[in-house]
Amino acid sequence: MRATEMFDLTGRVAVVTGGASGLGLAYAEAMVENGARVVLMDVDGAAVAAAARRLGAGAHGEAVDVLDRAGLRGAFEAVAAREGRIDVVFANAGIDVPPGYLGKDGTRATGRALEDVPDEIWDRIIGINLTGVFVTVQAAARQMRAQGGGGSIVVTTSVAGQRASPMPAFPYMPAKAGAAHLVRQLALELAAYGIRVNAIAPGMIATAIGGGHTLTEAVQAGVARKTPLRRMGQPEDVKGAALLLASAASSYITGTEIVIDGGRMLGLADPG
Ligand SMILES: NC(=O)c1ccc[n+]([C@@H]2O[C@H](COP(=O)([O-])OP(=O)(O)OC[C@H]3O[C@@H](n4cnc5c(N)ncnc54)[C@H](O)[C@@H]3O)[C@@H](O)[C@H]2O)c1
């Protein structure tokens, strides 16, 4: 197969959870732009309908809350019944509820040290970012096996799952580390069915997450100073990896985590 043909997704059906905004929307764009039909699932019904309209005829939006296990499983069954198959699934829906133990100004944040983490914040973040991923990939694998195997599952993890940090909410860290290990375990188990499972681990990308604090110019300038590639990530920056992992171009790649962070995991570009 020619290298350019490897990236062609014509005739494929992709599902993206959290597809109304940010990284999920960028994944969906990458799918549609390379020929796939895409189903966006998002808890924000108005935003997901608008996003699907913007993407055009190849996209369909559905209001789905990944915390609602029965609703999420039912949504996958409905997509399979309507579209006939599901080839690619991005388990992407996720939230952060900052601060962590340090606030934006670098001082200790009240109420967020380990001993003060509210139960509802633990349950919500673990519920969406880890259990929601589990239910999503389980529904995806069931359908992919039922249609004879093959397929690609991509989980959005985070550099926060690889390295501790004072800023995200405490439960965000173990949720993302758990999701990353879930990818490795699944990749091992599902390989026999030709189903590949990989992760995209972004660094800081300008999206609405955590109340949208990364969208301000001041935050972006600060992140750019510290980042080896000297700028903050934008949703567009995840499209290449999404296309690679969704397509035949990665047919011998499973169980990996692609870090997209402008080199920030290497260390600080400018310690000052
Ligand atoms: N932006 C970053 O810097 C960054 C870095 C690392 C990882 N991530 C991860 O990327 C993923 C996408 O985040 P983003 O930055 O695009 O944020 P975003 O807020 O722009 O998008 C998240 C989307 O998920 C949806 N969502 C939230 N809860 C949901 C639920 N219960 N069910 C269904 N949909 C739900 C939201 O409505 C939203 O459309 C998350 O898993 C996040 O943890 C983001």
PDB file of C-alpha atoms and ligand atoms in Angstrom:
ATOM      1  CA  MET A   1       0.000   0.000   0.000  1.00  0.00           C
ATOM      2  CA  ARG A   2       1.304   3.466  -0.826  1.00  0.00           C
ATOM      3  CA  ALA A   3       2.037   5.558   2.244  1.00  0.00           C
ATOM      4  CA  THR A   4      -0.591   8.173   1.360  1.00  0.00           C
ATOM      5  CA  GLU A   5      -3.263   5.464   1.002  1.00  0.00           C
ATOM      6  CA  MET A   6      -2.462   4.152   4.486  1.00  0.00           C
ATOM      7  CA  PHE A   7      -4.032   7.280   5.988  1.00  0.00           C
ATOM      8  CA  ASP A   8      -7.250   7.052   3.977  1.00  0.00           C
ATOM      9  CA  LEU A   9     -10.299   6.399   6.169  1.00  0.00           C
ATOM     10  CA  THR A  10     -12.938   6.242   3.438  1.00  0.00           C
ATOM     11  CA  GLY A  11     -15.800   3.964   4.508  1.00  0.00           C
ATOM     12  CA  ARG A  12     -14.684   3.855   8.166  1.00  0.00           C
ATOM     13  CA  VAL A  13     -16.941   4.802  11.072  1.00  0.00           C
ATOM     14  CA  ALA A  14     -15.403   6.609  14.035  1.00  0.00           C
ATOM     15  CA  VAL A  15     -16.864   7.514  17.442  1.00  0.00           C
ATOM     16  CA  VAL A  16     -15.409  10.330  19.572  1.00  0.00           C
ATOM     17  CA  THR A  17     -16.517  10.867  23.175  1.00  0.00           C
ATOM     18  CA  GLY A  18     -16.163  14.439  24.368  1.00  0.00           C
ATOM     19  CA  GLY A  19     -16.286  15.320  20.683  1.00  0.00           C
ATOM     20  CA  ALA A  20     -17.974  18.720  20.963  1.00  0.00           C
ATOM     21  CA  SER A  21     -14.874  20.665  21.968  1.00  0.00           C
ATOM     22  CA  GLY A  22     -11.093  20.836  22.159  1.00  0.00           C
ATOM     23  CA  LEU A  23      -9.124  17.690  21.397  1.00  0.00           C
ATOM     24  CA  GLY A  24     -12.182  15.546  20.662  1.00  0.00           C
ATOM     25  CA  LEU A  25     -13.341  17.999  18.025  1.00  0.00           C
ATOM     26  CA  ALA A  26      -9.843  18.017  16.498  1.00  0.00           C
ATOM     27  CA  TYR A  27      -9.847  14.193  16.350  1.00  0.00           C
ATOM     28  CA  ALA A  28     -13.267  14.315  14.671  1.00  0.00           C
ATOM     29  CA  GLU A  29     -11.980  16.832  12.103  1.00  0.00           C
ATOM     30  CA  ALA A  30      -9.038  14.558  11.317  1.00  0.00           C
ATOM     31  CA  MET A  31     -11.437  11.650  10.771  1.00  0.00           C
ATOM     32  CA  VAL A  32     -13.874  13.535   8.519  1.00  0.00           C
ATOM     33  CA  GLU A  33     -11.082  15.245   6.553  1.00  0.00           C
ATOM     34  CA  ASN A  34      -9.693  11.796   5.679  1.00  0.00           C
ATOM     35  CA  GLY A  35     -12.963  10.239   4.587  1.00  0.00           C
ATOM     36  CA  ALA A  36     -14.496   8.673   7.722  1.00  0.00           C
ATOM     37  CA  ARG A  37     -17.996   9.158   9.011  1.00  0.00           C
ATOM     38  CA  VAL A  38     -17.860  10.314  12.628  1.00  0.00           C
ATOM     39  CA  VAL A  39     -20.256  10.178  15.560  1.00  0.00           C
ATOM     40  CA  LEU A  40     -19.592  12.764  18.253  1.00  0.00           C
ATOM     41  CA  MET A  41     -20.861  11.857  21.729  1.00  0.00           C
ATOM     42  CA  ASP A  42     -20.860  14.614  24.320  1.00  0.00           C
ATOM     43  CA  VAL A  43     -22.718  15.512  27.505  1.00  0.00           C
ATOM     44  CA  ASP A  44     -23.285  19.025  26.091  1.00  0.00           C
ATOM     45  CA  GLY A  45     -26.171  18.378  23.696  1.00  0.00           C
ATOM     46  CA  ALA A  46     -26.272  21.868  22.138  1.00  0.00           C
ATOM     47  CA  ALA A  47     -22.502  22.010  21.591  1.00  0.00           C
ATOM     48  CA  VAL A  48     -22.345  18.525  20.075  1.00  0.00           C
ATOM     49  CA  ALA A  49     -25.177  19.298  17.655  1.00  0.00           C
ATOM     50  CA  ALA A  50     -23.421  22.516  16.587  1.00  0.00           C
ATOM     51  CA  ALA A  51     -20.052  20.746  16.202  1.00  0.00           C
ATOM     52  CA  ALA A  52     -21.600  18.035  14.017  1.00  0.00           C
ATOM     53  CA  ARG A  53     -23.282  20.673  11.842  1.00  0.00           C
ATOM     54  CA  ARG A  54     -19.940  22.456  11.372  1.00  0.00           C
ATOM     55  CA  LEU A  55     -18.217  19.191  10.383  1.00  0.00           C
ATOM     56  CA  GLY A  56     -20.820  18.576   7.690  1.00  0.00           C
ATOM     57  CA  ALA A  57     -22.592  15.582   6.241  1.00  0.00           C
ATOM     58  CA  GLY A  58     -20.009  13.064   7.461  1.00  0.00           C
ATOM     59  CA  ALA A  59     -20.709  13.875  11.110  1.00  0.00           C
ATOM     60  CA  HIS A  60     -23.501  13.094  13.544  1.00  0.00           C
ATOM     61  CA  GLY A  61     -23.800  14.476  17.096  1.00  0.00           C
ATOM     62  CA  GLU A  62     -25.397  12.758  20.087  1.00  0.00           C
ATOM     63  CA  ALA A  63     -25.986  13.883  23.671  1.00  0.00           C
ATOM     64  CA  VAL A  64     -24.332  11.157  25.769  1.00  0.00           C
ATOM     65  CA  ASP A  65     -22.991  11.340  29.325  1.00  0.00           C
ATOM     66  CA  VAL A  66     -20.146   8.842  29.864  1.00  0.00           C
ATOM     67  CA  LEU A  67     -21.163   8.694  33.543  1.00  0.00           C
ATOM     68  CA  ASP A  68     -24.435   7.051  32.439  1.00  0.00           C
ATOM     69  CA  ARG A  69     -23.200   3.516  31.749  1.00  0.00           C
ATOM     70  CA  ALA A  70     -26.469   2.210  30.309  1.00  0.00           C
ATOM     71  CA  GLY A  71     -26.895   5.317  28.162  1.00  0.00           C
ATOM     72  CA  LEU A  72     -23.332   5.079  26.853  1.00  0.00           C
ATOM     73  CA  ARG A  73     -23.627   1.369  26.037  1.00  0.00           C
ATOM     74  CA  GLY A  74     -26.988   2.005  24.372  1.00  0.00           C
ATOM     75  CA  ALA A  75     -25.478   4.823  22.307  1.00  0.00           C
ATOM     76  CA  PHE A  76     -22.774   2.479  20.962  1.00  0.00           C
ATOM     77  CA  GLU A  77     -25.394  -0.136  20.091  1.00  0.00           C
ATOM     78  CA  ALA A  78     -27.453   2.511  18.283  1.00  0.00           C
ATOM     79  CA  VAL A  79     -24.423   3.672  16.261  1.00  0.00           C
ATOM     80  CA  ALA A  80     -23.578   0.097  15.288  1.00  0.00           C
ATOM     81  CA  ALA A  81     -27.187  -0.546  14.246  1.00  0.00           C
ATOM     82  CA  ARG A  82     -27.419   2.680  12.242  1.00  0.00           C
ATOM     83  CA  GLU A  83     -23.942   2.749  10.661  1.00  0.00           C
ATOM     84  CA  GLY A  84     -23.450  -1.015  10.377  1.00  0.00           C
ATOM     85  CA  ARG A  85     -20.003  -0.969  12.032  1.00  0.00           C
ATOM     86  CA  ILE A  86     -17.584   0.928  14.268  1.00  0.00           C
ATOM     87  CA  ASP A  87     -13.930   0.991  13.204  1.00  0.00           C
ATOM     88  CA  VAL A  88     -12.320   3.681  15.352  1.00  0.00           C
ATOM     89  CA  VAL A  89     -13.159   4.874  18.867  1.00  0.00           C
ATOM     90  CA  PHE A  90     -11.612   7.810  20.695  1.00  0.00           C
ATOM     91  CA  ALA A  91     -12.245   7.479  24.444  1.00  0.00           C
ATOM     92  CA  ASN A  92     -11.585  11.141  25.026  1.00  0.00           C
ATOM     93  CA  ALA A  93     -14.237  12.698  27.291  1.00  0.00           C
ATOM     94  CA  GLY A  94     -12.505  14.072  30.357  1.00  0.00           C
ATOM     95  CA  ILE A  95     -12.604  16.872  32.889  1.00  0.00           C
ATOM     96  CA  ASP A  96     -10.300  18.584  35.332  1.00  0.00           C
ATOM     97  CA  VAL A  97     -11.554  20.574  38.293  1.00  0.00           C
ATOM     98  CA  PRO A  98      -8.518  22.629  39.301  1.00  0.00           C
ATOM     99  CA  PRO A  99      -6.817  23.704  41.480  1.00  0.00           C
ATOM    100  CA  GLY A 100      -4.537  20.986  42.757  1.00  0.00           C
ATOM    101  CA  TYR A 101      -2.635  21.608  45.953  1.00  0.00           C
ATOM    102  CA  LEU A 102      -1.251  24.804  44.421  1.00  0.00           C
ATOM    103  CA  GLY A 103      -3.418  27.521  42.920  1.00  0.00           C
ATOM    104  CA  LYS A 104      -2.622  29.508  39.780  1.00  0.00           C
ATOM    105  CA  ASP A 105      -0.540  31.989  41.792  1.00  0.00           C
ATOM    106  CA  GLY A 106       1.669  29.177  43.106  1.00  0.00           C
ATOM    107  CA  THR A 107       0.423  29.368  46.701  1.00  0.00           C
ATOM    108  CA  ARG A 108      -1.246  26.477  48.549  1.00  0.00           C
ATOM    109  CA  ALA A 109      -4.892  26.238  47.438  1.00  0.00           C
ATOM    110  CA  THR A 110      -7.399  26.002  50.255  1.00  0.00           C
ATOM    111  CA  GLY A 111      -9.509  22.854  50.338  1.00  0.00           C
ATOM    112  CA  ARG A 112      -7.473  20.887  47.801  1.00  0.00           C
ATOM    113  CA  ALA A 113      -4.669  19.304  49.806  1.00  0.00           C
ATOM    114  CA  LEU A 114      -4.943  15.518  49.961  1.00  0.00           C
ATOM    115  CA  GLU A 115      -6.809  15.540  53.291  1.00  0.00           C
ATOM    116  CA  ASP A 116      -9.398  18.027  51.953  1.00  0.00           C
ATOM    117  CA  VAL A 117     -10.156  16.590  48.487  1.00  0.00           C
ATOM    118  CA  PRO A 118     -13.969  16.511  48.375  1.00  0.00           C
ATOM    119  CA  ASP A 119     -15.471  13.057  47.769  1.00  0.00           C
ATOM    120  CA  GLU A 120     -17.676  14.418  44.989  1.00  0.00           C
ATOM    121  CA  ILE A 121     -14.627  15.730  43.088  1.00  0.00           C
ATOM    122  CA  TRP A 122     -12.837  12.374  43.458  1.00  0.00           C
ATOM    123  CA  ASP A 123     -15.951  10.479  42.281  1.00  0.00           C
ATOM    124  CA  ARG A 124     -16.656  12.795  39.359  1.00  0.00           C
ATOM    125  CA  ILE A 125     -13.122  12.895  37.952  1.00  0.00           C
ATOM    126  CA  ILE A 126     -12.491   9.165  38.402  1.00  0.00           C
ATOM    127  CA  GLY A 127     -16.010   8.485  37.069  1.00  0.00           C
ATOM    128  CA  ILE A 128     -15.533  10.426  33.822  1.00  0.00           C
ATOM    129  CA  ASN A 129     -11.759  10.096  33.223  1.00  0.00           C
ATOM    130  CA  LEU A 130     -11.260   6.449  34.218  1.00  0.00           C
ATOM    131  CA  THR A 131     -14.555   4.561  34.599  1.00  0.00           C
ATOM    132  CA  GLY A 132     -15.973   6.427  31.588  1.00  0.00           C
ATOM    133  CA  VAL A 133     -12.975   5.293  29.536  1.00  0.00           C
ATOM    134  CA  PHE A 134     -13.460   1.706  30.741  1.00  0.00           C
ATOM    135  CA  VAL A 135     -17.145   1.648  29.743  1.00  0.00           C
ATOM    136  CA  THR A 136     -16.337   3.292  26.394  1.00  0.00           C
ATOM    137  CA  VAL A 137     -13.589   0.846  25.448  1.00  0.00           C
ATOM    138  CA  GLN A 138     -15.663  -2.105  26.640  1.00  0.00           C
ATOM    139  CA  ALA A 139     -18.555  -1.051  24.380  1.00  0.00           C
ATOM    140  CA  ALA A 140     -16.106  -0.427  21.529  1.00  0.00           C
ATOM    141  CA  ALA A 141     -14.407  -3.818  21.872  1.00  0.00           C
ATOM    142  CA  ARG A 142     -17.744  -5.657  22.054  1.00  0.00           C
ATOM    143  CA  GLN A 143     -18.833  -4.151  18.758  1.00  0.00           C
ATOM    144  CA  MET A 144     -15.444  -4.596  17.057  1.00  0.00           C
ATOM    145  CA  ARG A 145     -15.376  -8.276  18.052  1.00  0.00           C
ATOM    146  CA  ALA A 146     -19.001  -8.762  16.950  1.00  0.00           C
ATOM    147  CA  GLN A 147     -18.163  -7.460  13.476  1.00  0.00           C
ATOM    148  CA  GLY A 148     -15.279  -9.921  13.122  1.00  0.00           C
ATOM    149  CA  GLY A 149     -12.404  -8.083  14.794  1.00  0.00           C
ATOM    150  CA  GLY A 150     -10.067  -5.331  13.714  1.00  0.00           C
ATOM    151  CA  GLY A 151     -10.365  -1.707  14.703  1.00  0.00           C
ATOM    152  CA  SER A 152      -8.510   1.007  16.544  1.00  0.00           C
ATOM    153  CA  ILE A 153      -9.185   2.394  20.027  1.00  0.00           C
ATOM    154  CA  VAL A 154      -7.426   5.600  21.086  1.00  0.00           C
ATOM    155  CA  VAL A 155      -7.585   6.864  24.684  1.00  0.00           C
ATOM    156  CA  THR A 156      -6.724  10.448  25.587  1.00  0.00           C
ATOM    157  CA  THR A 157      -4.438  10.151  28.599  1.00  0.00           C
ATOM    158  CA  SER A 158      -2.129  12.995  29.675  1.00  0.00           C
ATOM    159  CA  VAL A 159       1.424  13.763  30.648  1.00  0.00           C
ATOM    160  CA  ALA A 160      -0.240  14.145  34.081  1.00  0.00           C
ATOM    161  CA  GLY A 161      -0.433  10.337  34.140  1.00  0.00           C
ATOM    162  CA  GLN A 162       3.344  10.091  33.782  1.00  0.00           C
ATOM    163  CA  ARG A 163       4.587  12.794  36.112  1.00  0.00           C
ATOM    164  CA  ALA A 164       3.198  14.335  39.321  1.00  0.00           C
ATOM    165  CA  SER A 165       2.145  17.991  39.243  1.00  0.00           C
ATOM    166  CA  PRO A 166       0.799  20.505  41.759  1.00  0.00           C
ATOM    167  CA  MET A 167      -1.790  22.114  39.437  1.00  0.00           C
ATOM    168  CA  PRO A 168      -4.470  19.618  38.292  1.00  0.00           C
ATOM    169  CA  ALA A 169      -7.028  18.358  40.783  1.00  0.00           C
ATOM    170  CA  PHE A 170      -5.615  15.471  42.826  1.00  0.00           C
ATOM    171  CA  PRO A 171      -7.872  12.727  41.312  1.00  0.00           C
ATOM    172  CA  TYR A 172      -6.931  13.791  37.756  1.00  0.00           C
ATOM    173  CA  MET A 173      -3.444  12.339  38.235  1.00  0.00           C
ATOM    174  CA  PRO A 174      -4.320   8.740  39.210  1.00  0.00           C
ATOM    175  CA  ALA A 175      -7.237   8.770  36.750  1.00  0.00           C
ATOM    176  CA  LYS A 176      -4.881   9.487  33.844  1.00  0.00           C
ATOM    177  CA  ALA A 177      -2.224   7.039  35.076  1.00  0.00           C
ATOM    178  CA  GLY A 178      -4.973   4.420  35.374  1.00  0.00           C
ATOM    179  CA  ALA A 179      -6.218   5.142  31.869  1.00  0.00           C
ATOM    180  CA  ALA A 180      -2.664   4.765  30.515  1.00  0.00           C
ATOM    181  CA  HIS A 181      -2.259   1.352  32.116  1.00  0.00           C
ATOM    182  CA  LEU A 182      -5.741   0.351  30.989  1.00  0.00           C
ATOM    183  CA  VAL A 183      -4.472   0.978  27.438  1.00  0.00           C
ATOM    184  CA  ARG A 184      -1.529  -1.398  27.915  1.00  0.00           C
ATOM    185  CA  GLN A 185      -3.699  -4.136  29.434  1.00  0.00           C
ATOM    186  CA  LEU A 186      -6.344  -3.785  26.717  1.00  0.00           C
ATOM    187  CA  ALA A 187      -3.771  -3.761  23.932  1.00  0.00           C
ATOM    188  CA  LEU A 188      -2.445  -7.078  25.207  1.00  0.00           C
ATOM    189  CA  GLU A 189      -5.889  -8.648  25.587  1.00  0.00           C
ATOM    190  CA  LEU A 190      -7.419  -7.378  22.339  1.00  0.00           C
ATOM    191  CA  ALA A 191      -4.458  -7.998  20.032  1.00  0.00           C
ATOM    192  CA  ALA A 192      -5.739 -11.515  19.322  1.00  0.00           C
ATOM    193  CA  TYR A 193      -8.808  -9.939  17.675  1.00  0.00           C
ATOM    194  CA  GLY A 194      -6.789  -7.491  15.612  1.00  0.00           C
ATOM    195  CA  ILE A 195      -8.011  -4.593  17.747  1.00  0.00           C
ATOM    196  CA  ARG A 196      -5.249  -2.064  18.421  1.00  0.00           C
ATOM    197  CA  VAL A 197      -5.321   0.169  21.510  1.00  0.00           C
ATOM    198  CA  ASN A 198      -3.105   3.224  21.913  1.00  0.00           C
ATOM    199  CA  ALA A 199      -3.058   6.499  23.823  1.00  0.00           C
ATOM    200  CA  ILE A 200      -2.449  10.134  23.051  1.00  0.00           C
ATOM    201  CA  ALA A 201      -0.895  11.901  26.041  1.00  0.00           C
ATOM    202  CA  PRO A 202      -1.120  15.661  25.534  1.00  0.00           C
ATOM    203  CA  GLY A 203       0.769  18.256  27.506  1.00  0.00           C
ATOM    204  CA  MET A 204      -0.910  21.637  27.957  1.00  0.00           C
ATOM    205  CA  ILE A 205      -3.190  22.345  24.988  1.00  0.00           C
ATOM    206  CA  ALA A 206      -5.397  25.430  24.779  1.00  0.00           C
ATOM    207  CA  THR A 207      -8.967  24.151  25.286  1.00  0.00           C
ATOM    208  CA  ALA A 208     -11.953  24.760  27.555  1.00  0.00           C
ATOM    209  CA  ILE A 209     -10.775  22.174  30.119  1.00  0.00           C
ATOM    210  CA  GLY A 210     -10.686  23.253  33.761  1.00  0.00           C
ATOM    211  CA  GLY A 211     -12.725  26.379  33.063  1.00  0.00           C
ATOM    212  CA  GLY A 212     -10.612  27.428  30.076  1.00  0.00           C
ATOM    213  CA  HIS A 213      -7.703  28.952  32.033  1.00  0.00           C
ATOM    214  CA  THR A 214      -5.287  27.842  29.270  1.00  0.00           C
ATOM    215  CA  LEU A 215      -7.086  30.050  26.750  1.00  0.00           C
ATOM    216  CA  THR A 216      -5.749  33.304  28.211  1.00  0.00           C
ATOM    217  CA  GLU A 217      -2.778  35.021  26.552  1.00  0.00           C
ATOM    218  CA  ALA A 218      -0.913  35.351  29.846  1.00  0.00           C
ATOM    219  CA  VAL A 219      -1.063  31.604  30.546  1.00  0.00           C
ATOM    220  CA  GLN A 220      -0.104  30.775  26.962  1.00  0.00           C
ATOM    221  CA  ALA A 221       2.904  33.106  27.105  1.00  0.00           C
ATOM    222  CA  GLY A 222       4.047  31.544  30.387  1.00  0.00           C
ATOM    223  CA  VAL A 223       3.694  28.008  29.014  1.00  0.00           C
ATOM    224  CA  ALA A 224       5.519  29.016  25.806  1.00  0.00           C
ATOM    225  CA  ARG A 225       8.517  30.289  27.814  1.00  0.00           C
ATOM    226  CA  LYS A 226       8.889  26.927  29.571  1.00  0.00           C
ATOM    227  CA  THR A 227       8.220  24.696  26.542  1.00  0.00           C
ATOM    228  CA  PRO A 228      11.159  23.595  24.340  1.00  0.00           C
ATOM    229  CA  LEU A 229       9.164  24.230  21.133  1.00  0.00           C
ATOM    230  CA  ARG A 230       8.357  27.721  22.521  1.00  0.00           C
ATOM    231  CA  ARG A 231       4.612  27.743  22.178  1.00  0.00           C
ATOM    232  CA  MET A 232       1.563  26.286  23.829  1.00  0.00           C
ATOM    233  CA  GLY A 233      -0.174  23.394  22.090  1.00  0.00           C
ATOM    234  CA  GLN A 234      -3.350  23.967  20.074  1.00  0.00           C
ATOM    235  CA  PRO A 235      -6.056  21.345  19.333  1.00  0.00           C
ATOM    236  CA  GLU A 236      -4.755  21.157  15.748  1.00  0.00           C
ATOM    237  CA  ASP A 237      -1.521  19.656  17.130  1.00  0.00           C
ATOM    238  CA  VAL A 238      -3.206  16.316  17.978  1.00  0.00           C
ATOM    239  CA  LYS A 239      -4.685  15.702  14.537  1.00  0.00           C
ATOM    240  CA  GLY A 240      -1.634  14.012  13.016  1.00  0.00           C
ATOM    241  CA  ALA A 241      -1.293  11.467  15.821  1.00  0.00           C
ATOM    242  CA  ALA A 242      -5.054  10.848  15.752  1.00  0.00           C
ATOM    243  CA  LEU A 243      -4.938  10.074  12.046  1.00  0.00           C
ATOM    244  CA  LEU A 244      -1.861   7.867  12.431  1.00  0.00           C
ATOM    245  CA  LEU A 245      -3.400   5.789  15.241  1.00  0.00           C
ATOM    246  CA  ALA A 246      -6.843   5.538  13.602  1.00  0.00           C
ATOM    247  CA  SER A 247      -5.552   4.399  10.230  1.00  0.00           C
ATOM    248  CA  ALA A 248      -3.686   1.533   8.576  1.00  0.00           C
ATOM    249  CA  ALA A 249      -0.538   3.662   8.872  1.00  0.00           C
ATOM    250  CA  SER A 250      -0.203   2.295  12.435  1.00  0.00           C
ATOM    251  CA  SER A 251      -1.219  -1.293  11.679  1.00  0.00           C
ATOM    252  CA  TYR A 252       1.726  -2.723  13.702  1.00  0.00           C
ATOM    253  CA  ILE A 253       1.468  -0.251  16.592  1.00  0.00           C
ATOM    254  CA  THR A 254      -0.436  -1.184  19.746  1.00  0.00           C
ATOM    255  CA  GLY A 255      -0.056  -0.395  23.441  1.00  0.00           C
ATOM    256  CA  THR A 256       1.845   2.861  22.878  1.00  0.00           C
ATOM    257  CA  GLU A 257       1.302   6.323  24.321  1.00  0.00           C
ATOM    258  CA  ILE A 258       2.233   9.243  22.060  1.00  0.00           C
ATOM    259  CA  VAL A 259       3.240  12.314  24.046  1.00  0.00           C
ATOM    260  CA  ILE A 260       2.282  15.618  22.382  1.00  0.00           C
ATOM    261  CA  ASP A 261       3.734  18.332  24.572  1.00  0.00           C
ATOM    262  CA  GLY A 262       6.201  20.414  22.544  1.00  0.00           C
ATOM    263  CA  GLY A 263       9.056  18.681  24.363  1.00  0.00           C
ATOM    264  CA  ARG A 264       7.933  19.800  27.832  1.00  0.00           C
ATOM    265  CA  MET A 265       8.471  16.332  29.382  1.00  0.00           C
ATOM    266  CA  LEU A 266      12.169  16.707  28.539  1.00  0.00           C
ATOM    267  CA  GLY A 267      12.424  19.475  31.092  1.00  0.00           C
ATOM    268  CA  LEU A 268      12.029  23.233  31.332  1.00  0.00           C
ATOM    269  CA  ALA A 269      13.244  25.143  28.271  1.00  0.00           C
ATOM    270  CA  ASP A 270      13.915  28.149  30.470  1.00  0.00           C
ATOM    271  CA  PRO A 271      14.165  27.510  34.212  1.00  0.00           C
ATOM    272  CA  GLY A 272      14.043  31.305  34.867  1.00  0.00           C
TER     273      GLY A 272
HETATM  274  N1  LIG B   1      -6.236  20.421  27.114  1.00  0.00           N
HETATM  275  C1  LIG B   1      -5.210  19.880  27.716  1.00  0.00           C
HETATM  276  O1  LIG B   1      -4.236  20.567  28.087  1.00  0.00           O
HETATM  277  C2  LIG B   1      -5.186  18.400  27.997  1.00  0.00           C
HETATM  278  C3  LIG B   1      -3.973  17.823  28.385  1.00  0.00           C
HETATM  279  C4  LIG B   1      -3.935  16.462  28.629  1.00  0.00           C
HETATM  280  C5  LIG B   1      -5.068  15.693  28.475  1.00  0.00           C
HETATM  281  N2  LIG B   1      -6.238  16.293  28.128  1.00  0.00           N
HETATM  282  C6  LIG B   1      -7.424  15.425  27.985  1.00  0.00           C
HETATM  283  O2  LIG B   1      -8.036  15.644  26.757  1.00  0.00           O
HETATM  284  C7  LIG B   1      -9.400  15.243  26.827  1.00  0.00           C
HETATM  285  C8  LIG B   1     -10.267  16.309  26.183  1.00  0.00           C
HETATM  286  O3  LIG B   1     -10.152  17.494  26.944  1.00  0.00           O
HETATM  287  P1  LIG B   1     -10.090  18.944  26.270  1.00  0.00           P
HETATM  288  O4  LIG B   1      -8.848  19.580  26.725  1.00  0.00           O
HETATM  289  O5  LIG B   1     -10.391  18.854  24.841  1.00  0.00           O
HETATM  290  O6  LIG B   1     -11.260  19.660  27.086  1.00  0.00           O
HETATM  291  P2  LIG B   1     -12.651  20.309  26.591  1.00  0.00           P
HETATM  292  O7  LIG B   1     -13.298  20.742  27.868  1.00  0.00           O
HETATM  293  O8  LIG B   1     -12.408  21.298  25.524  1.00  0.00           O
HETATM  294  O9  LIG B   1     -13.447  19.071  25.963  1.00  0.00           O
HETATM  295  C9  LIG B   1     -13.940  18.043  26.756  1.00  0.00           C
HETATM  296  C10 LIG B   1     -15.281  17.627  26.200  1.00  0.00           C
HETATM  297  O10 LIG B   1     -15.744  16.511  26.999  1.00  0.00           O
HETATM  298  C11 LIG B   1     -17.105  16.712  27.276  1.00  0.00           C
HETATM  299  N3  LIG B   1     -17.487  15.999  28.501  1.00  0.00           N
HETATM  300  C12 LIG B   1     -17.204  16.346  29.783  1.00  0.00           C
HETATM  301  N4  LIG B   1     -17.808  15.480  30.623  1.00  0.00           N
HETATM  302  C13 LIG B   1     -18.439  14.573  29.864  1.00  0.00           C
HETATM  303  C14 LIG B   1     -19.252  13.453  30.149  1.00  0.00           C
HETATM  304  N5  LIG B   1     -19.536  13.114  31.414  1.00  0.00           N
HETATM  305  N6  LIG B   1     -19.733  12.720  29.124  1.00  0.00           N
HETATM  306  C15 LIG B   1     -19.501  13.080  27.826  1.00  0.00           C
HETATM  307  N7  LIG B   1     -18.777  14.160  27.500  1.00  0.00           N
HETATM  308  C16 LIG B   1     -18.238  14.896  28.501  1.00  0.00           C
HETATM  309  C17 LIG B   1     -17.255  18.218  27.422  1.00  0.00           C
HETATM  310  O11 LIG B   1     -18.616  18.630  27.265  1.00  0.00           O
HETATM  311  C18 LIG B   1     -16.335  18.725  26.324  1.00  0.00           C
HETATM  312  O12 LIG B   1     -17.021  18.885  25.092  1.00  0.00           O
HETATM  313  C19 LIG B   1      -9.675  14.988  28.301  1.00  0.00           C
HETATM  314  O13 LIG B   1      -9.644  13.602  28.554  1.00  0.00           O
HETATM  315  C20 LIG B   1      -8.523  15.676  28.985  1.00  0.00           C
HETATM  316  O14 LIG B   1      -8.241  15.124  30.253  1.00  0.00           O
HETATM  317  C21 LIG B   1      -6.331  17.612  27.866  1.00  0.00           C
END
